[in-house]
Amino acid sequence: MGLKGFVEGGIASIVAGASTHPLDLIKVRMQLQGESHLPNPSLQLYRPALAVNSAAVGNVSISQPRVGPISIGVRIIQLEGVAALFSGVSATMLRQTLYSTTRMGLYEIIKNKWTDKETGNLPLTSKILAGLIAGGVGAAVGNPADVAMVRMQADGRLPIDQRRNYKSVIDALSRMTKQEGVSSLWRGSALTVNRAMIVTASQLATYDQVKETILEKGVMGDGIGTHVTASFAAGFVAAVASNPIDVIKTRVMNMKVAPGAEPPYSGALDCALKTVRAEGPMALYKGFIPTISRQGPFTVVLFVTLEQVRKLLKDF
């Protein structure tokens, strides 16, 4: 059962991650908007949350219009081409292979071990704890791919002469190791682990709890309707709980540190304080619309695929 859980979770995660990658890319671009250490912040297309509605460049004031995820997606296609929406998809698939396969499989092992053998029940608190453990371990394993994914997704927003232009996730990991050291592969790992613990605990525990409640109340049978309903609930809870950490994680992972220069952020707390101070508290919920827009479809595809894979592999 242990190995089977990893295989089932891995297949479902890779399918879900690849199919919703463009939404994740748009989310990353929105979360990076408003960073003050960029070469020319006034040329950004996106306005900081709760910030002044203009930017002074010399004596000229340039209006910064509010741009939503659809406009950002259209602008990416116009400036970088349709293929840019899938920038970093190789890193996403590697991340899902490492991170999600580990967390999904480990969650099932812990859940089965803690479930009461007589009643078949597992309290919500135990599900949450199982999710916290599984998410933390999975994130530690998958952090290098996560860093590569964020950088590849964000590369298109940098000036042409400053882009990293990674050819693939392998190229990204290789160059990061050579140019910045092995430790760069685990940059932001504390944030990644914290976010993964919150996402996994809220997502998997909510899905199981809502699904069990629907079945116990007899609202629907154990079919796709129940799976979709429980998935949307799980996706919404996970998005609300994780978005602030996700914003900070994205910025820390994406920051460029020149040799001998002081990094833009000294750590997660410094990044959070600078972000709130410069852009307002709602900056921590930048990218929430694409986050929930991605978490919804991602979670639905994840669990619907997982349930179907379980049916296919039930005799193995």
PDB file of C-alpha atoms in Angstrom:
ATOM      1  CA  MET A   1       0.000   0.000   0.000  1.00  0.00           C
ATOM      2  CA  GLY A   2       2.870   2.362   0.784  1.00  0.00           C
ATOM      3  CA  LEU A   3       4.491   2.336  -2.677  1.00  0.00           C
ATOM      4  CA  LYS A   4       1.100   2.297  -4.377  1.00  0.00           C
ATOM      5  CA  GLY A   5       0.095   5.517  -2.630  1.00  0.00           C
ATOM      6  CA  PHE A   6       3.205   7.271  -3.930  1.00  0.00           C
ATOM      7  CA  VAL A   7       2.554   6.092  -7.502  1.00  0.00           C
ATOM      8  CA  GLU A   8      -1.107   7.136  -7.443  1.00  0.00           C
ATOM      9  CA  GLY A   9      -0.336  10.521  -5.932  1.00  0.00           C
ATOM     10  CA  GLY A  10       2.559  11.107  -8.313  1.00  0.00           C
ATOM     11  CA  ILE A  11       0.558  10.404 -11.468  1.00  0.00           C
ATOM     12  CA  ALA A  12      -2.333  12.618 -10.343  1.00  0.00           C
ATOM     13  CA  SER A  13       0.005  15.442  -9.300  1.00  0.00           C
ATOM     14  CA  ILE A  14       1.959  15.498 -12.568  1.00  0.00           C
ATOM     15  CA  VAL A  15      -1.258  15.595 -14.628  1.00  0.00           C
ATOM     16  CA  ALA A  16      -2.701  18.388 -12.469  1.00  0.00           C
ATOM     17  CA  GLY A  17       0.523  20.419 -12.397  1.00  0.00           C
ATOM     18  CA  ALA A  18       1.147  20.303 -16.147  1.00  0.00           C
ATOM     19  CA  SER A  19      -2.456  21.124 -17.067  1.00  0.00           C
ATOM     20  CA  THR A  20      -2.691  24.189 -14.808  1.00  0.00           C
ATOM     21  CA  HIS A  21       0.861  25.512 -15.330  1.00  0.00           C
ATOM     22  CA  PRO A  22      -0.137  28.715 -17.217  1.00  0.00           C
ATOM     23  CA  LEU A  23      -2.308  29.806 -14.278  1.00  0.00           C
ATOM     24  CA  ASP A  24       0.577  29.215 -11.896  1.00  0.00           C
ATOM     25  CA  LEU A  25       2.901  31.272 -14.100  1.00  0.00           C
ATOM     26  CA  ILE A  26       0.469  34.212 -14.101  1.00  0.00           C
ATOM     27  CA  LYS A  27       0.212  33.932 -10.320  1.00  0.00           C
ATOM     28  CA  VAL A  28       3.994  34.150  -9.970  1.00  0.00           C
ATOM     29  CA  ARG A  29       4.174  37.210 -12.239  1.00  0.00           C
ATOM     30  CA  MET A  30       1.495  38.957 -10.154  1.00  0.00           C
ATOM     31  CA  GLN A  31       3.224  38.131  -6.876  1.00  0.00           C
ATOM     32  CA  LEU A  32       6.468  39.726  -8.086  1.00  0.00           C
ATOM     33  CA  GLN A  33       4.890  43.003  -9.144  1.00  0.00           C
ATOM     34  CA  GLY A  34       5.855  46.098  -7.187  1.00  0.00           C
ATOM     35  CA  GLU A  35       9.318  44.971  -6.033  1.00  0.00           C
ATOM     36  CA  SER A  36      11.311  48.162  -5.441  1.00  0.00           C
ATOM     37  CA  HIS A  37      14.768  46.690  -6.178  1.00  0.00           C
ATOM     38  CA  LEU A  38      14.038  46.082  -9.867  1.00  0.00           C
ATOM     39  CA  PRO A  39      16.194  48.082 -12.288  1.00  0.00           C
ATOM     40  CA  ASN A  40      13.292  50.334 -13.291  1.00  0.00           C
ATOM     41  CA  PRO A  41      10.194  49.755 -11.187  1.00  0.00           C
ATOM     42  CA  SER A  42       8.294  52.443 -13.088  1.00  0.00           C
ATOM     43  CA  LEU A  43       8.256  50.261 -16.176  1.00  0.00           C
ATOM     44  CA  GLN A  44       6.336  47.498 -14.439  1.00  0.00           C
ATOM     45  CA  LEU A  45       2.933  46.761 -15.843  1.00  0.00           C
ATOM     46  CA  TYR A  46       1.273  46.065 -12.526  1.00  0.00           C
ATOM     47  CA  ARG A  47       0.340  48.383  -9.697  1.00  0.00           C
ATOM     48  CA  PRO A  48       1.289  47.541  -6.076  1.00  0.00           C
ATOM     49  CA  ALA A  49      -1.661  46.719  -3.829  1.00  0.00           C
ATOM     50  CA  LEU A  50      -2.870  49.705  -1.781  1.00  0.00           C
ATOM     51  CA  ALA A  51       0.026  51.815  -3.068  1.00  0.00           C
ATOM     52  CA  VAL A  52       0.058  55.266  -4.623  1.00  0.00           C
ATOM     53  CA  ASN A  53      -1.510  55.254  -8.085  1.00  0.00           C
ATOM     54  CA  SER A  54       1.526  56.722  -9.820  1.00  0.00           C
ATOM     55  CA  ALA A  55       5.300  56.485 -10.003  1.00  0.00           C
ATOM     56  CA  ALA A  56       7.600  59.478 -10.367  1.00  0.00           C
ATOM     57  CA  VAL A  57      10.308  59.223 -12.987  1.00  0.00           C
ATOM     58  CA  GLY A  58      12.290  62.450 -12.915  1.00  0.00           C
ATOM     59  CA  ASN A  59       9.639  65.148 -13.212  1.00  0.00           C
ATOM     60  CA  VAL A  60       7.231  62.903 -15.082  1.00  0.00           C
ATOM     61  CA  SER A  61       4.440  61.028 -13.321  1.00  0.00           C
ATOM     62  CA  ILE A  62       3.510  57.772 -15.001  1.00  0.00           C
ATOM     63  CA  SER A  63       0.128  56.266 -14.197  1.00  0.00           C
ATOM     64  CA  GLN A  64       0.211  52.623 -13.196  1.00  0.00           C
ATOM     65  CA  PRO A  65      -3.106  51.023 -14.186  1.00  0.00           C
ATOM     66  CA  ARG A  66      -4.588  48.127 -12.274  1.00  0.00           C
ATOM     67  CA  VAL A  67      -4.030  44.977 -14.311  1.00  0.00           C
ATOM     68  CA  GLY A  68      -5.760  41.654 -13.671  1.00  0.00           C
ATOM     69  CA  PRO A  69      -4.682  38.089 -14.427  1.00  0.00           C
ATOM     70  CA  ILE A  70      -6.398  37.995 -17.828  1.00  0.00           C
ATOM     71  CA  SER A  71      -4.609  41.170 -18.931  1.00  0.00           C
ATOM     72  CA  ILE A  72      -1.316  39.795 -17.659  1.00  0.00           C
ATOM     73  CA  GLY A  73      -1.878  36.568 -19.581  1.00  0.00           C
ATOM     74  CA  VAL A  74      -2.671  38.507 -22.757  1.00  0.00           C
ATOM     75  CA  ARG A  75       0.391  40.723 -22.293  1.00  0.00           C
ATOM     76  CA  ILE A  76       2.643  37.677 -21.816  1.00  0.00           C
ATOM     77  CA  ILE A  77       1.337  36.214 -25.077  1.00  0.00           C
ATOM     78  CA  GLN A  78       1.821  39.528 -26.903  1.00  0.00           C
ATOM     79  CA  LEU A  79       5.361  40.151 -25.662  1.00  0.00           C
ATOM     80  CA  GLU A  80       6.736  36.648 -25.228  1.00  0.00           C
ATOM     81  CA  GLY A  81       4.516  34.362 -27.290  1.00  0.00           C
ATOM     82  CA  VAL A  82       2.052  31.605 -26.370  1.00  0.00           C
ATOM     83  CA  ALA A  83       4.880  29.231 -25.453  1.00  0.00           C
ATOM     84  CA  ALA A  84       5.851  31.613 -22.630  1.00  0.00           C
ATOM     85  CA  LEU A  85       2.767  30.474 -20.710  1.00  0.00           C
ATOM     86  CA  PHE A  86       4.520  27.139 -20.333  1.00  0.00           C
ATOM     87  CA  SER A  87       7.893  28.567 -19.281  1.00  0.00           C
ATOM     88  CA  GLY A  88       9.249  26.308 -16.565  1.00  0.00           C
ATOM     89  CA  VAL A  89       6.810  23.444 -17.202  1.00  0.00           C
ATOM     90  CA  SER A  90       9.722  20.977 -17.030  1.00  0.00           C
ATOM     91  CA  ALA A  91      10.507  22.291 -13.552  1.00  0.00           C
ATOM     92  CA  THR A  92       6.841  21.983 -12.600  1.00  0.00           C
ATOM     93  CA  MET A  93       6.788  18.332 -13.625  1.00  0.00           C
ATOM     94  CA  LEU A  94      10.010  17.625 -11.712  1.00  0.00           C
ATOM     95  CA  ARG A  95       8.596  19.475  -8.699  1.00  0.00           C
ATOM     96  CA  GLN A  96       5.417  17.426  -8.786  1.00  0.00           C
ATOM     97  CA  THR A  97       7.446  14.235  -9.182  1.00  0.00           C
ATOM     98  CA  LEU A  98       9.518  15.041  -6.090  1.00  0.00           C
ATOM     99  CA  TYR A  99       7.304  17.180  -3.864  1.00  0.00           C
ATOM    100  CA  SER A 100       3.746  16.040  -4.553  1.00  0.00           C
ATOM    101  CA  THR A 101       4.573  12.371  -4.968  1.00  0.00           C
ATOM    102  CA  THR A 102       6.254  12.432  -1.554  1.00  0.00           C
ATOM    103  CA  ARG A 103       3.527  14.378   0.244  1.00  0.00           C
ATOM    104  CA  MET A 104       0.622  12.416  -1.264  1.00  0.00           C
ATOM    105  CA  GLY A 105       2.196   9.029  -0.601  1.00  0.00           C
ATOM    106  CA  LEU A 106       3.369   9.899   2.898  1.00  0.00           C
ATOM    107  CA  TYR A 107      -0.025  11.374   3.813  1.00  0.00           C
ATOM    108  CA  GLU A 108      -1.755   8.122   2.835  1.00  0.00           C
ATOM    109  CA  ILE A 109       0.727   6.053   4.869  1.00  0.00           C
ATOM    110  CA  ILE A 110       0.272   8.200   7.989  1.00  0.00           C
ATOM    111  CA  LYS A 111      -3.493   8.393   7.553  1.00  0.00           C
ATOM    112  CA  ASN A 112      -3.837   4.620   7.204  1.00  0.00           C
ATOM    113  CA  LYS A 113      -1.586   4.059  10.217  1.00  0.00           C
ATOM    114  CA  TRP A 114      -3.561   6.445  12.429  1.00  0.00           C
ATOM    115  CA  THR A 115      -7.063   5.430  11.293  1.00  0.00           C
ATOM    116  CA  ASP A 116      -9.043   3.495  13.892  1.00  0.00           C
ATOM    117  CA  LYS A 117      -9.169  -0.084  12.601  1.00  0.00           C
ATOM    118  CA  GLU A 118     -12.561  -0.795  14.157  1.00  0.00           C
ATOM    119  CA  THR A 119     -14.503   2.317  13.180  1.00  0.00           C
ATOM    120  CA  GLY A 120     -12.464   3.352  10.146  1.00  0.00           C
ATOM    121  CA  ASN A 121     -12.540   6.961  11.382  1.00  0.00           C
ATOM    122  CA  LEU A 122      -9.747   9.500  11.663  1.00  0.00           C
ATOM    123  CA  PRO A 123     -10.329  12.823  13.487  1.00  0.00           C
ATOM    124  CA  LEU A 124      -9.873  16.050  11.513  1.00  0.00           C
ATOM    125  CA  THR A 125      -7.024  17.099  13.805  1.00  0.00           C
ATOM    126  CA  SER A 126      -5.138  13.902  12.966  1.00  0.00           C
ATOM    127  CA  LYS A 127      -5.685  14.510   9.238  1.00  0.00           C
ATOM    128  CA  ILE A 128      -4.303  18.030   9.616  1.00  0.00           C
ATOM    129  CA  LEU A 129      -1.258  16.751  11.536  1.00  0.00           C
ATOM    130  CA  ALA A 130      -0.665  14.080   8.887  1.00  0.00           C
ATOM    131  CA  GLY A 131      -0.821  16.797   6.226  1.00  0.00           C
ATOM    132  CA  LEU A 132       1.642  19.000   8.101  1.00  0.00           C
ATOM    133  CA  ILE A 133       4.179  16.177   8.367  1.00  0.00           C
ATOM    134  CA  ALA A 134       3.747  14.992   4.773  1.00  0.00           C
ATOM    135  CA  GLY A 135       3.883  18.518   3.361  1.00  0.00           C
ATOM    136  CA  GLY A 136       7.045  19.417   5.255  1.00  0.00           C
ATOM    137  CA  VAL A 137       8.932  16.327   4.113  1.00  0.00           C
ATOM    138  CA  GLY A 138       7.730  16.698   0.526  1.00  0.00           C
ATOM    139  CA  ALA A 139       8.796  20.347   0.361  1.00  0.00           C
ATOM    140  CA  ALA A 140      12.282  19.611   1.649  1.00  0.00           C
ATOM    141  CA  VAL A 141      12.713  16.998  -1.084  1.00  0.00           C
ATOM    142  CA  GLY A 142      11.296  19.166  -3.879  1.00  0.00           C
ATOM    143  CA  ASN A 143      12.743  22.610  -3.039  1.00  0.00           C
ATOM    144  CA  PRO A 144      15.428  22.664  -5.797  1.00  0.00           C
ATOM    145  CA  ALA A 145      12.788  22.095  -8.469  1.00  0.00           C
ATOM    146  CA  ASP A 146      10.592  24.745  -6.820  1.00  0.00           C
ATOM    147  CA  VAL A 147      13.353  27.375  -7.023  1.00  0.00           C
ATOM    148  CA  ALA A 148      14.011  26.503 -10.667  1.00  0.00           C
ATOM    149  CA  MET A 149      10.308  26.672 -11.489  1.00  0.00           C
ATOM    150  CA  VAL A 150       9.860  30.133  -9.946  1.00  0.00           C
ATOM    151  CA  ARG A 151      12.907  31.519 -11.768  1.00  0.00           C
ATOM    152  CA  MET A 152      11.905  30.078 -15.126  1.00  0.00           C
ATOM    153  CA  GLN A 153       8.367  31.417 -14.765  1.00  0.00           C
ATOM    154  CA  ALA A 154       9.556  34.891 -13.753  1.00  0.00           C
ATOM    155  CA  ASP A 155      12.371  35.248 -16.279  1.00  0.00           C
ATOM    156  CA  GLY A 156      10.264  36.919 -18.954  1.00  0.00           C
ATOM    157  CA  ARG A 157       9.519  39.952 -16.798  1.00  0.00           C
ATOM    158  CA  LEU A 158      13.201  40.897 -16.443  1.00  0.00           C
ATOM    159  CA  PRO A 159      15.041  43.197 -18.895  1.00  0.00           C
ATOM    160  CA  ILE A 160      16.437  41.136 -21.781  1.00  0.00           C
ATOM    161  CA  ASP A 161      20.057  41.632 -20.701  1.00  0.00           C
ATOM    162  CA  GLN A 162      19.292  40.370 -17.188  1.00  0.00           C
ATOM    163  CA  ARG A 163      17.307  37.241 -18.056  1.00  0.00           C
ATOM    164  CA  ARG A 164      18.731  33.909 -16.979  1.00  0.00           C
ATOM    165  CA  ASN A 165      17.409  32.092 -20.080  1.00  0.00           C
ATOM    166  CA  TYR A 166      17.494  28.622 -18.560  1.00  0.00           C
ATOM    167  CA  LYS A 167      17.021  26.038 -21.316  1.00  0.00           C
ATOM    168  CA  SER A 168      15.433  23.434 -19.037  1.00  0.00           C
ATOM    169  CA  VAL A 169      15.094  22.521 -15.393  1.00  0.00           C
ATOM    170  CA  ILE A 170      18.339  20.512 -15.593  1.00  0.00           C
ATOM    171  CA  ASP A 171      20.144  23.543 -17.051  1.00  0.00           C
ATOM    172  CA  ALA A 172      18.648  25.738 -14.321  1.00  0.00           C
ATOM    173  CA  LEU A 173      19.761  23.450 -11.493  1.00  0.00           C
ATOM    174  CA  SER A 174      23.227  22.995 -13.034  1.00  0.00           C
ATOM    175  CA  ARG A 175      23.851  26.722 -13.514  1.00  0.00           C
ATOM    176  CA  MET A 176      22.511  27.623 -10.088  1.00  0.00           C
ATOM    177  CA  THR A 177      24.890  25.118  -8.515  1.00  0.00           C
ATOM    178  CA  LYS A 178      27.901  26.405 -10.473  1.00  0.00           C
ATOM    179  CA  GLN A 179      27.173  30.133 -10.201  1.00  0.00           C
ATOM    180  CA  GLU A 180      25.581  30.426  -6.751  1.00  0.00           C
ATOM    181  CA  GLY A 181      26.556  27.262  -4.927  1.00  0.00           C
ATOM    182  CA  VAL A 182      24.602  24.191  -3.869  1.00  0.00           C
ATOM    183  CA  SER A 183      22.927  26.156  -1.068  1.00  0.00           C
ATOM    184  CA  SER A 184      21.025  28.213  -3.686  1.00  0.00           C
ATOM    185  CA  LEU A 185      18.988  25.092  -4.494  1.00  0.00           C
ATOM    186  CA  TRP A 186      17.456  25.361  -1.038  1.00  0.00           C
ATOM    187  CA  ARG A 187      16.966  29.138  -1.066  1.00  0.00           C
ATOM    188  CA  GLY A 188      13.674  29.913   0.624  1.00  0.00           C
ATOM    189  CA  SER A 189      13.391  26.325   1.839  1.00  0.00           C
ATOM    190  CA  ALA A 190      12.010  27.392   5.221  1.00  0.00           C
ATOM    191  CA  LEU A 191       9.217  29.234   3.418  1.00  0.00           C
ATOM    192  CA  THR A 192       8.674  26.331   1.039  1.00  0.00           C
ATOM    193  CA  VAL A 193       8.348  23.912   3.942  1.00  0.00           C
ATOM    194  CA  ASN A 194       5.979  26.204   5.853  1.00  0.00           C
ATOM    195  CA  ARG A 195       3.819  26.790   2.781  1.00  0.00           C
ATOM    196  CA  ALA A 196       3.774  23.094   1.878  1.00  0.00           C
ATOM    197  CA  MET A 197       2.756  22.137   5.408  1.00  0.00           C
ATOM    198  CA  ILE A 198      -0.131  24.611   5.302  1.00  0.00           C
ATOM    199  CA  VAL A 199      -1.206  23.671   1.766  1.00  0.00           C
ATOM    200  CA  THR A 200      -1.032  19.931   2.349  1.00  0.00           C
ATOM    201  CA  ALA A 201      -2.767  20.053   5.712  1.00  0.00           C
ATOM    202  CA  SER A 202      -5.565  22.315   4.467  1.00  0.00           C
ATOM    203  CA  GLN A 203      -5.931  20.717   1.041  1.00  0.00           C
ATOM    204  CA  LEU A 204      -5.797  16.991   1.831  1.00  0.00           C
ATOM    205  CA  ALA A 205      -7.534  17.202   5.208  1.00  0.00           C
ATOM    206  CA  THR A 206     -10.336  19.387   3.793  1.00  0.00           C
ATOM    207  CA  TYR A 207     -10.850  17.072   0.827  1.00  0.00           C
ATOM    208  CA  ASP A 208     -11.083  13.964   3.016  1.00  0.00           C
ATOM    209  CA  GLN A 209     -13.324  15.679   5.588  1.00  0.00           C
ATOM    210  CA  VAL A 210     -15.750  17.172   3.046  1.00  0.00           C
ATOM    211  CA  LYS A 211     -15.888  13.926   1.073  1.00  0.00           C
ATOM    212  CA  GLU A 212     -16.613  11.898   4.204  1.00  0.00           C
ATOM    213  CA  THR A 213     -19.309  14.371   5.312  1.00  0.00           C
ATOM    214  CA  ILE A 214     -21.049  14.262   1.918  1.00  0.00           C
ATOM    215  CA  LEU A 215     -21.041  10.473   1.926  1.00  0.00           C
ATOM    216  CA  GLU A 216     -22.175  10.200   5.572  1.00  0.00           C
ATOM    217  CA  LYS A 217     -25.061  12.636   5.027  1.00  0.00           C
ATOM    218  CA  GLY A 218     -26.083  10.851   1.858  1.00  0.00           C
ATOM    219  CA  VAL A 219     -25.995  14.068  -0.174  1.00  0.00           C
ATOM    220  CA  MET A 220     -24.274  12.305  -3.089  1.00  0.00           C
ATOM    221  CA  GLY A 221     -22.672   8.973  -3.790  1.00  0.00           C
ATOM    222  CA  ASP A 222     -18.969   8.261  -4.123  1.00  0.00           C
ATOM    223  CA  GLY A 223     -18.777   9.620  -7.653  1.00  0.00           C
ATOM    224  CA  ILE A 224     -17.317  12.492  -9.626  1.00  0.00           C
ATOM    225  CA  GLY A 225     -19.871  14.986  -8.214  1.00  0.00           C
ATOM    226  CA  THR A 226     -18.622  14.358  -4.678  1.00  0.00           C
ATOM    227  CA  HIS A 227     -14.997  14.445  -5.792  1.00  0.00           C
ATOM    228  CA  VAL A 228     -15.407  17.793  -7.593  1.00  0.00           C
ATOM    229  CA  THR A 229     -17.309  19.391  -4.700  1.00  0.00           C
ATOM    230  CA  ALA A 230     -14.774  18.281  -2.100  1.00  0.00           C
ATOM    231  CA  SER A 231     -11.921  19.363  -4.411  1.00  0.00           C
ATOM    232  CA  PHE A 232     -13.212  22.924  -4.831  1.00  0.00           C
ATOM    233  CA  ALA A 233     -13.643  23.271  -1.072  1.00  0.00           C
ATOM    234  CA  ALA A 234     -10.102  21.982  -0.518  1.00  0.00           C
ATOM    235  CA  GLY A 235      -8.663  24.312  -3.153  1.00  0.00           C
ATOM    236  CA  PHE A 236     -10.330  27.406  -1.682  1.00  0.00           C
ATOM    237  CA  VAL A 237      -9.183  26.670   1.875  1.00  0.00           C
ATOM    238  CA  ALA A 238      -5.629  25.954   0.702  1.00  0.00           C
ATOM    239  CA  ALA A 239      -5.465  29.184  -1.343  1.00  0.00           C
ATOM    240  CA  VAL A 240      -6.652  31.408   1.509  1.00  0.00           C
ATOM    241  CA  ALA A 241      -4.298  29.808   4.012  1.00  0.00           C
ATOM    242  CA  SER A 242      -1.160  29.755   1.865  1.00  0.00           C
ATOM    243  CA  ASN A 243      -1.196  32.901  -0.306  1.00  0.00           C
ATOM    244  CA  PRO A 244       0.775  35.228   2.054  1.00  0.00           C
ATOM    245  CA  ILE A 245       3.573  32.686   2.481  1.00  0.00           C
ATOM    246  CA  ASP A 246       3.501  31.970  -1.251  1.00  0.00           C
ATOM    247  CA  VAL A 247       4.089  35.652  -2.087  1.00  0.00           C
ATOM    248  CA  ILE A 248       7.102  35.876   0.225  1.00  0.00           C
ATOM    249  CA  LYS A 249       8.460  32.530  -0.979  1.00  0.00           C
ATOM    250  CA  THR A 250       8.234  33.614  -4.602  1.00  0.00           C
ATOM    251  CA  ARG A 251      10.090  36.879  -3.976  1.00  0.00           C
ATOM    252  CA  VAL A 252      12.865  35.290  -1.913  1.00  0.00           C
ATOM    253  CA  MET A 253      13.433  32.513  -4.445  1.00  0.00           C
ATOM    254  CA  ASN A 254      13.433  34.897  -7.407  1.00  0.00           C
ATOM    255  CA  MET A 255      15.793  37.569  -6.011  1.00  0.00           C
ATOM    256  CA  LYS A 256      19.083  38.096  -7.844  1.00  0.00           C
ATOM    257  CA  VAL A 257      22.164  38.380  -5.649  1.00  0.00           C
ATOM    258  CA  ALA A 258      25.185  39.908  -7.362  1.00  0.00           C
ATOM    259  CA  PRO A 259      28.638  38.811  -6.124  1.00  0.00           C
ATOM    260  CA  GLY A 260      29.677  41.004  -3.202  1.00  0.00           C
ATOM    261  CA  ALA A 261      26.364  42.859  -3.163  1.00  0.00           C
ATOM    262  CA  GLU A 262      23.810  42.849  -0.368  1.00  0.00           C
ATOM    263  CA  PRO A 263      20.733  40.746  -1.230  1.00  0.00           C
ATOM    264  CA  PRO A 264      17.395  42.576  -1.580  1.00  0.00           C
ATOM    265  CA  TYR A 265      16.012  40.527   1.326  1.00  0.00           C
ATOM    266  CA  SER A 266      17.956  39.106   4.253  1.00  0.00           C
ATOM    267  CA  GLY A 267      15.284  36.522   4.905  1.00  0.00           C
ATOM    268  CA  ALA A 268      11.574  35.739   4.943  1.00  0.00           C
ATOM    269  CA  LEU A 269      10.686  38.159   7.742  1.00  0.00           C
ATOM    270  CA  ASP A 270      12.664  40.974   6.122  1.00  0.00           C
ATOM    271  CA  CYS A 271      10.906  40.315   2.820  1.00  0.00           C
ATOM    272  CA  ALA A 272       7.491  40.342   4.488  1.00  0.00           C
ATOM    273  CA  LEU A 273       8.179  43.604   6.332  1.00  0.00           C
ATOM    274  CA  LYS A 274       9.590  45.348   3.255  1.00  0.00           C
ATOM    275  CA  THR A 275       6.675  44.146   1.130  1.00  0.00           C
ATOM    276  CA  VAL A 276       4.017  45.352   3.577  1.00  0.00           C
ATOM    277  CA  ARG A 277       5.863  48.627   4.251  1.00  0.00           C
ATOM    278  CA  ALA A 278       6.287  49.462   0.555  1.00  0.00           C
ATOM    279  CA  GLU A 279       3.082  48.064  -0.917  1.00  0.00           C
ATOM    280  CA  GLY A 280       0.561  47.688   1.865  1.00  0.00           C
ATOM    281  CA  PRO A 281      -0.734  44.604   3.740  1.00  0.00           C
ATOM    282  CA  MET A 282      -2.872  43.412   0.837  1.00  0.00           C
ATOM    283  CA  ALA A 283       0.354  42.884  -1.108  1.00  0.00           C
ATOM    284  CA  LEU A 284       0.533  39.541   0.714  1.00  0.00           C
ATOM    285  CA  TYR A 285      -2.565  38.525  -1.249  1.00  0.00           C
ATOM    286  CA  LYS A 286      -1.195  39.542  -4.619  1.00  0.00           C
ATOM    287  CA  GLY A 287      -1.968  36.899  -7.177  1.00  0.00           C
ATOM    288  CA  PHE A 288      -4.876  35.571  -5.091  1.00  0.00           C
ATOM    289  CA  ILE A 289      -7.288  35.505  -8.043  1.00  0.00           C
ATOM    290  CA  PRO A 290      -4.964  33.405 -10.209  1.00  0.00           C
ATOM    291  CA  THR A 291      -4.031  31.423  -7.092  1.00  0.00           C
ATOM    292  CA  ILE A 292      -7.634  30.426  -6.454  1.00  0.00           C
ATOM    293  CA  SER A 293      -8.195  30.149 -10.208  1.00  0.00           C
ATOM    294  CA  ARG A 294      -5.331  27.673 -10.294  1.00  0.00           C
ATOM    295  CA  GLN A 295      -5.966  25.949  -6.961  1.00  0.00           C
ATOM    296  CA  GLY A 296      -9.565  25.206  -7.967  1.00  0.00           C
ATOM    297  CA  PRO A 297      -8.795  23.474 -11.289  1.00  0.00           C
ATOM    298  CA  PHE A 298      -5.536  22.011  -9.942  1.00  0.00           C
ATOM    299  CA  THR A 299      -7.232  20.462  -6.928  1.00  0.00           C
ATOM    300  CA  VAL A 300     -10.153  19.169  -8.999  1.00  0.00           C
ATOM    301  CA  VAL A 301      -7.838  17.604 -11.589  1.00  0.00           C
ATOM    302  CA  LEU A 302      -5.611  16.263  -8.803  1.00  0.00           C
ATOM    303  CA  PHE A 303      -8.304  14.464  -6.831  1.00  0.00           C
ATOM    304  CA  VAL A 304     -10.507  13.398  -9.751  1.00  0.00           C
ATOM    305  CA  THR A 305      -7.429  11.925 -11.437  1.00  0.00           C
ATOM    306  CA  LEU A 306      -6.338  10.379  -8.133  1.00  0.00           C
ATOM    307  CA  GLU A 307      -9.710   8.671  -7.654  1.00  0.00           C
ATOM    308  CA  GLN A 308      -9.623   7.307 -11.212  1.00  0.00           C
ATOM    309  CA  VAL A 309      -6.035   6.084 -10.847  1.00  0.00           C
ATOM    310  CA  ARG A 310      -7.027   4.371  -7.591  1.00  0.00           C
ATOM    311  CA  LYS A 311      -9.787   2.518  -9.435  1.00  0.00           C
ATOM    312  CA  LEU A 312      -7.367   1.429 -12.158  1.00  0.00           C
ATOM    313  CA  LEU A 313      -4.772   0.241  -9.651  1.00  0.00           C
ATOM    314  CA  LYS A 314      -7.125  -1.216  -7.037  1.00  0.00           C
ATOM    315  CA  ASP A 315      -6.209  -4.810  -7.993  1.00  0.00           C
ATOM    316  CA  PHE A 316      -2.434  -4.176  -7.768  1.00  0.00           C
TER     317      PHE A 316
END
